[in-house]
Amino acid sequence: DAGVIQSPRHEVTEMGQEVTLRCKPISGHNSLFWYRQTMMRGLELLIYFNNNVPIDDSGMPEDRFSAKMPNASFSTLKIQPSEPRDSAVYFCASSFGQGFSYEQYFGPGTRLTVT
Amino acid sequence: GQQVMQIPQYQHVQEGEDFTTYCNSSTTLSNIQWYKQRPGGHPVFLIQLVKSGEVKKQKRLTFQFGEAKKNSSLHITATQTTDVGTYFCAGPAGKLIFGQGTELSVKP
C-alpha cells in the first residue's frame, strides 16, 4: 500500500512567490496533519484536519499560510507571499482516528528553500 | 504552555554500547508516543505507551512510561549502526507536542 504522498519533494523559490505544497493521505485515514520542521524550532504542528474539516489551525504562523482539504484524499498548504524564514521541511501526516492519540504516518516531506 | 523536553540533545556511542534518551512533560499526559527519524528521512512511529508505569519492549528497544505519566524513556541495548537517527517523544496536549529529539550516532 502507498504511504502518505507529498509533492513536490523539493521546492526552491524566490521571496514573494506563492508556494503550494500537496499531500495525499493514506486511504481510509480521517485525520490529516501539516508539520514544519526546522533546526531552531523542531517539529511543529501547523494545522490539523479531521474528516476534511480544519480542527486546529493555531500553529499556522500568520495569514500568509493557508491550508485546504477539499476531499478525503487531498490537501494543500499554501504560502503567499513566501519569505526566507519559511525555509524548512514540511511534513504531511495522516492517522485513523480523531485527535492526537493515534499513530501518525508521515509523508517524505517537502524541503522548501526560499531565497 | 505545554512543553515536552528531551535529553540529551546528542549522543555519540560506540557500536555495542547502550543508549538512553529521556523525555519530560510539564503536565500529565494521557499517552506518549515515540518516533524515529533517520537522517534525511521522515518520522516513523515506534510505539505508544498509555498506562502509568508501563514498560514495552521491541527487540533491543525498551520503552517506559513514568508512574506520574509525566516522563518517559527509551533505552537501546547494544546499539547497532542501523539505530542511527533522531528519536522523538511526543505527547498530546491539545495537540501533539514533540520533544526536541535526541540525535544518536553510532561509531562502528
Coordinates of C-alpha atoms in Angstrom, one line a residue:
Chain A
D1 CA 0.0 0.0 0.0
A2 CA 1.2 3.5 -0.7
G3 CA 2.0 5.7 2.3
V4 CA 1.4 9.4 2.5
I5 CA 2.4 11.1 -0.7
Q6 CA 3.7 14.6 -0.8
S7 CA 4.7 16.8 -3.7
P8 CA 7.0 18.3 -4.7
R9 CA 9.8 16.8 -2.7
H10 CA 12.0 19.8 -3.2
E11 CA 11.0 23.4 -3.9
V12 CA 13.3 26.4 -4.4
T13 CA 11.6 29.7 -4.9
E14 CA 12.2 33.4 -4.6
M15 CA 10.9 35.6 -1.8
G16 CA 7.5 36.9 -2.6
Q17 CA 6.4 34.0 -4.7
E18 CA 3.5 31.7 -4.0
V19 CA 4.3 28.2 -2.9
T20 CA 1.8 25.3 -2.9
L21 CA 2.6 22.0 -1.2
R22 CA 0.4 18.9 -1.8
C23 CA -0.5 15.9 0.2
K24 CA -2.4 12.7 -0.4
P25 CA -3.1 10.9 2.9
I26 CA -3.4 7.1 3.3
S27 CA -6.7 5.9 2.1
G28 CA -9.1 5.4 4.9
H29 CA -7.4 7.8 7.3
N30 CA -9.7 10.5 8.5
S31 CA -7.2 12.8 10.2
L32 CA -4.5 14.9 8.4
F33 CA -1.7 17.0 9.9
W34 CA 0.7 19.5 8.4
Y35 CA 4.0 19.9 10.3
R36 CA 7.0 22.2 9.8
Q37 CA 10.5 21.1 10.9
T38 CA 13.5 23.4 11.3
M39 CA 16.7 23.1 13.3
M40 CA 15.7 26.0 15.5
R41 CA 12.1 25.2 16.3
G42 CA 12.0 21.4 15.8
L43 CA 8.8 19.7 14.6
E44 CA 5.8 22.0 14.9
L45 CA 2.1 21.3 14.1
L46 CA 0.7 23.8 11.7
I47 CA -2.8 22.6 11.2
Y48 CA -5.0 19.5 11.9
F49 CA -8.0 18.3 9.8
N50 CA -10.5 15.7 10.8
N51 CA -13.0 14.5 8.2
N52 CA -11.7 17.3 5.9
V53 CA -12.6 20.0 8.4
P54 CA -9.9 22.1 10.0
I55 CA -10.0 21.5 13.7
D56 CA -6.9 23.3 15.0
D57 CA -5.0 25.9 13.0
S58 CA -3.4 27.6 16.0
G59 CA 0.0 26.6 14.7
M60 CA -0.3 28.4 11.4
P61 CA 2.3 31.2 11.7
E62 CA 0.4 34.0 10.1
D63 CA -2.0 34.9 7.4
R64 CA 0.5 34.2 4.7
F65 CA -0.2 30.5 5.4
S66 CA -3.4 28.7 4.4
A67 CA -4.4 25.1 4.1
K68 CA -7.3 23.3 2.5
M69 CA -8.7 19.8 2.4
P70 CA -11.3 19.7 -0.4
N71 CA -11.8 16.0 -0.1
A72 CA -10.6 13.0 1.9
S73 CA -7.7 12.2 -0.5
F74 CA -6.1 15.6 -1.0
S75 CA -4.8 18.6 1.0
T76 CA -2.7 21.7 0.2
L77 CA -0.6 24.1 2.2
K78 CA -0.1 27.4 0.5
I79 CA 2.3 30.2 1.4
Q80 CA 1.7 33.5 -0.2
P81 CA 3.9 35.5 -0.3
S82 CA 6.8 33.3 0.8
E83 CA 9.7 34.6 2.9
P84 CA 13.2 33.2 3.5
R85 CA 12.2 32.4 7.1
D86 CA 9.7 29.9 5.7
S87 CA 12.5 27.7 4.6
A88 CA 12.0 24.3 6.3
V89 CA 10.9 20.8 5.7
Y90 CA 7.1 20.5 5.6
F91 CA 5.6 17.1 6.5
C92 CA 2.1 15.9 6.0
A93 CA 0.9 13.1 8.2
S94 CA -2.3 11.1 8.5
S95 CA -3.9 8.9 11.0
F96 CA -7.0 6.7 11.5
G97 CA -8.9 8.3 14.4
Q98 CA -9.8 11.7 15.8
G99 CA -7.3 13.6 17.9
F100 CA -3.7 13.1 18.8
S101 CA -3.7 9.7 20.5
Y102 CA -3.3 7.6 17.3
E103 CA -0.3 6.6 15.3
Q104 CA 0.6 9.2 12.7
Y105 CA 2.1 8.2 9.4
F106 CA 4.3 10.8 7.9
G107 CA 5.0 11.5 4.3
P108 CA 8.5 12.0 2.9
G109 CA 8.3 15.8 3.3
T110 CA 8.8 18.8 1.1
R111 CA 12.1 20.6 1.5
L112 CA 11.3 24.3 0.8
T113 CA 14.0 26.8 0.2
V114 CA 13.1 30.5 -0.2
T115 CA 15.9 32.7 -1.4
Chain B
G1 CA 2.4 26.5 27.6
Q2 CA 2.8 22.7 27.4
Q3 CA 6.4 21.6 27.0
V4 CA 8.0 18.3 26.3
M5 CA 11.7 18.3 27.0
Q6 CA 14.2 15.6 25.8
I7 CA 17.7 15.0 26.9
P8 CA 20.4 14.6 25.8
Q9 CA 20.2 16.5 22.5
Y10 CA 23.1 14.4 21.0
Q11 CA 24.6 11.1 21.9
H12 CA 27.6 9.5 20.3
V13 CA 28.2 5.9 21.1
Q14 CA 30.4 3.1 20.0
E15 CA 28.6 0.2 18.4
G16 CA 27.6 -2.3 21.1
E17 CA 27.2 0.3 23.8
D18 CA 23.8 1.1 25.3
F19 CA 21.8 4.3 24.7
T20 CA 19.1 6.0 26.7
T21 CA 17.0 9.1 25.9
Y22 CA 14.7 10.8 28.4
C23 CA 11.5 12.7 27.9
N24 CA 9.8 15.0 30.4
S25 CA 6.5 16.8 30.2
S26 CA 5.4 19.8 32.1
T27 CA 2.0 18.3 32.6
T28 CA 0.5 14.8 32.9
L29 CA 0.0 13.1 29.6
S30 CA -2.8 10.7 28.6
N31 CA -0.2 8.8 26.5
I32 CA 3.2 9.2 25.0
Q33 CA 4.4 8.3 21.5
W34 CA 7.9 7.6 20.2
Y35 CA 9.1 8.3 16.7
K36 CA 12.4 7.7 14.9
Q37 CA 13.7 9.8 12.1
R38 CA 16.6 8.6 10.0
P39 CA 18.9 11.3 8.6
G40 CA 17.2 12.9 5.6
G41 CA 14.0 10.9 6.3
H42 CA 10.7 11.4 7.9
P43 CA 9.4 10.5 11.5
V44 CA 8.3 6.9 11.8
F45 CA 6.1 5.8 14.6
L46 CA 7.7 3.3 17.0
I47 CA 5.3 2.8 19.9
Q48 CA 2.6 4.3 22.1
L49 CA 2.5 4.0 25.9
V50 CA -0.7 4.6 27.8
K51 CA -0.6 3.2 31.3
S52 CA 1.2 4.6 34.3
G53 CA 4.4 2.7 34.8
E54 CA 4.0 0.8 31.5
V55 CA 7.1 -0.9 30.0
K56 CA 7.2 -2.2 26.5
K57 CA 9.9 -3.9 24.5
Q58 CA 10.7 -4.1 20.9
K59 CA 13.7 -6.4 20.4
R60 CA 16.6 -4.3 21.7
L61 CA 14.4 -1.2 22.5
T62 CA 12.8 -0.7 25.9
F63 CA 10.2 2.0 26.4
Q64 CA 9.0 3.1 29.8
F65 CA 6.2 5.5 30.9
G66 CA 6.6 7.0 34.4
E67 CA 4.3 6.4 37.2
A68 CA 3.1 10.0 37.2
K69 CA 2.7 9.9 33.4
K70 CA 4.9 13.0 33.0
N71 CA 8.1 11.3 31.9
S72 CA 9.3 8.5 29.6
S73 CA 12.5 6.9 28.4
L74 CA 13.7 4.9 25.5
H75 CA 16.7 2.5 26.1
I76 CA 18.5 0.7 23.3
T77 CA 20.7 -2.2 24.3
A78 CA 23.8 -2.9 22.3
T79 CA 23.4 -0.3 19.7
Q80 CA 23.9 -1.1 16.0
T81 CA 24.7 1.3 13.1
T82 CA 21.1 0.8 12.0
D83 CA 20.0 2.6 15.1
V84 CA 21.4 5.9 13.9
G85 CA 18.8 8.7 13.7
T86 CA 16.9 11.1 15.9
Y87 CA 14.4 9.8 18.4
F88 CA 11.4 11.9 19.3
C89 CA 8.9 11.6 22.1
A90 CA 5.5 13.2 21.6
G91 CA 2.6 13.8 23.9
P92 CA -0.9 15.0 23.3
A93 CA -1.8 18.3 25.0
G94 CA -4.4 20.0 22.9
K95 CA -2.2 19.0 20.0
L96 CA 0.7 16.6 19.7
I97 CA 3.8 18.2 21.2
F98 CA 7.1 16.8 20.0
G99 CA 10.3 16.9 22.1
Q100 CA 13.4 18.4 20.5
G101 CA 14.7 14.9 19.8
T102 CA 17.9 13.0 20.7
E103 CA 20.2 12.5 17.8
L104 CA 22.0 9.2 18.1
S105 CA 25.2 8.5 16.2
V106 CA 26.9 5.1 16.3
K107 CA 30.5 4.6 15.5
P108 CA 31.2 1.1 14.1

